[in-house]
Short mmCIF file of C-alpha atoms in Angstrom, two decimals:
data_model
loop_
_atom_site.label_atom_id
_atom_site.label_comp_id
_atom_site.label_asym_id
_atom_site.label_seq_id
_atom_site.Cartn_x
_atom_site.Cartn_y
_atom_site.Cartn_z
CA MET A 86 51.61 7.57 -16.55
CA GLY A 87 50.72 7.98 -20.32
CA ILE A 88 47.74 10.67 -19.96
CA THR A 89 48.61 13.97 -21.80
CA LEU A 90 46.47 16.83 -21.80
CA ARG A 91 44.82 15.88 -24.42
CA LYS A 92 43.25 13.02 -22.82
CA LEU A 93 42.56 14.52 -19.72
CA PRO A 94 39.43 16.05 -20.53
CA LEU A 95 38.07 12.49 -21.55
CA ALA A 96 39.65 10.99 -18.33
CA LEU A 97 38.15 13.86 -16.27
CA VAL A 98 34.38 13.16 -17.94
CA VAL A 99 34.67 9.39 -17.68
CA PHE A 100 35.62 9.50 -14.07
CA LEU A 101 32.49 12.09 -13.12
CA GLY A 102 29.76 10.44 -15.30
CA THR A 103 30.81 6.80 -13.53
CA THR A 104 30.81 8.39 -10.13
CA LEU A 105 27.39 10.36 -10.93
CA CYS A 106 25.84 6.83 -11.73
CA ILE A 107 26.80 5.38 -8.62
CA ALA A 108 25.36 8.27 -6.82
CA MET A 109 22.26 7.92 -8.75
CA LEU A 110 21.87 4.14 -7.92
CA LEU A 111 22.09 4.57 -4.60
CA GLU A 112 20.13 7.53 -4.16
CA ALA A 113 17.79 5.44 -5.96
CA CYS A 114 18.19 2.29 -3.74
CA ALA A 115 17.73 4.59 -0.70
CA GLY A 116 14.32 5.89 -2.33
CA THR A 117 13.08 2.34 -2.82
CA GLN A 118 13.43 1.39 0.71
CA THR A 119 11.82 4.90 2.32
CA ARG A 120 8.68 3.98 -0.38
CA ALA A 121 8.54 0.49 1.53
CA ASN A 122 8.31 2.00 4.59
CA ASP A 123 5.27 4.50 3.55
CA THR A 124 3.17 1.54 2.53
CA ALA A 125 -0.30 2.01 4.61
CA ARG A 126 -1.65 -1.59 5.89
CA LEU A 127 -5.83 -2.32 6.57
CA LEU A 128 -6.03 -5.31 8.95
CA MET A 129 -9.83 -5.28 9.80
CA ASN A 130 -11.74 -7.40 11.98
CA ILE A 131 -15.61 -7.89 10.76
CA GLU A 132 -18.08 -9.56 12.43
CA PRO A 133 -19.79 -11.67 10.72
CA ALA A 134 -16.97 -14.25 9.67
CA GLN A 135 -18.54 -14.20 6.75
CA GLY A 136 -17.86 -10.97 5.96
CA ARG A 137 -16.08 -10.09 2.61
CA LEU A 138 -14.17 -6.44 2.00
CA TYR A 139 -14.86 -4.62 -1.54
CA GLN A 140 -13.54 -1.58 -3.49
CA GLY A 141 -16.32 -0.77 -5.68
CA ASN A 142 -17.01 -4.37 -6.93
CA ARG A 143 -13.59 -5.56 -6.81
CA PHE A 144 -13.30 -8.40 -3.68
CA LEU A 145 -10.09 -7.64 -1.95
CA GLY A 146 -10.24 -9.99 1.57
CA SER A 147 -12.53 -12.19 3.39
CA ALA A 148 -12.94 -11.41 7.15
CA LEU A 149 -10.86 -14.55 8.54
CA ALA A 150 -7.60 -13.33 5.70
CA LEU A 151 -8.46 -9.93 6.70
CA GLU A 152 -7.88 -10.22 10.51
CA LYS A 153 -4.28 -12.04 10.36
CA THR A 154 -2.64 -10.67 6.90
CA PRO A 155 -3.19 -6.77 7.08
CA LEU A 156 -3.57 -4.98 3.38
CA PRO A 157 -1.31 -3.30 1.97
CA LEU A 158 -2.00 -0.10 0.12
CA SER A 159 -0.93 3.47 -1.04
CA PRO A 160 -1.58 6.09 1.47
CA GLY A 161 -4.58 8.13 0.45
CA GLU A 162 -8.43 8.35 0.56
CA TYR A 163 -10.31 4.88 -0.11
CA PHE A 164 -13.84 3.96 0.26
CA PHE A 165 -14.86 0.37 0.58
CA THR A 166 -18.17 -2.50 1.51
CA VAL A 167 -18.46 -4.71 3.75
CA LYS A 168 -21.07 -7.03 3.06
CA ALA A 169 -22.10 -10.39 4.39
CA PRO A 170 -25.02 -12.99 3.44
CA HIS A 171 -28.34 -12.07 4.97
CA PHE A 172 -26.67 -8.45 6.43
CA PHE A 173 -26.73 -4.92 6.12
CA PRO A 174 -24.12 -4.04 3.64
CA HIS A 175 -21.67 -1.06 5.34
CA ASP A 176 -20.24 1.36 3.54
CA LEU A 177 -16.75 3.08 5.09
CA ARG A 178 -14.50 5.98 3.91
CA LEU A 179 -10.73 5.54 5.08
CA PHE A 180 -7.76 8.09 4.90
CA LEU A 181 -5.21 5.72 5.14
CA LYS A 182 -1.45 6.62 6.33
CA PRO A 183 1.52 5.06 6.25
CA GLY A 184 1.85 2.26 8.56
CA LEU A 185 -0.56 -0.16 10.76
CA THR A 186 -4.09 0.84 10.44
CA LYS A 187 -6.78 -1.63 12.18
CA VAL A 188 -10.69 -1.27 11.80
CA SER A 189 -13.24 -3.11 13.40
CA ILE A 190 -17.28 -3.99 11.78
CA LYS A 191 -20.02 -5.28 13.34
CA LEU A 192 -22.90 -5.28 10.42
CA ARG A 193 -26.55 -5.43 11.19
CA PRO A 194 -28.78 -8.57 10.63
CA ILE A 195 -31.03 -8.11 8.12
CA PRO A 196 -34.32 -8.90 9.54
CA GLN A 197 -36.17 -12.06 8.86
#
């Protein structure tokens, strides 16, 4: 077939290198699927409908949007604030795990 003893080690190295690359690519693809399933998703029911969710000063979504579309986040600990005009703000500490978490918040109105 034309392979001599001198070329055999090089052919073997090329074969093993190619096999290793394919194995690493397959493992990377499998890891991506696993990580996608590890996403935490937060679905919130906020009253009043004008409510908004913040993390620090960063706006994350409105009550209407967060009621219909879960917010994708990495699992872990989070501090949120729910605010609405003419209502007391509500601070919230959540430990999110992979999967869907549902939270309902009803803000208290500020007395007039």
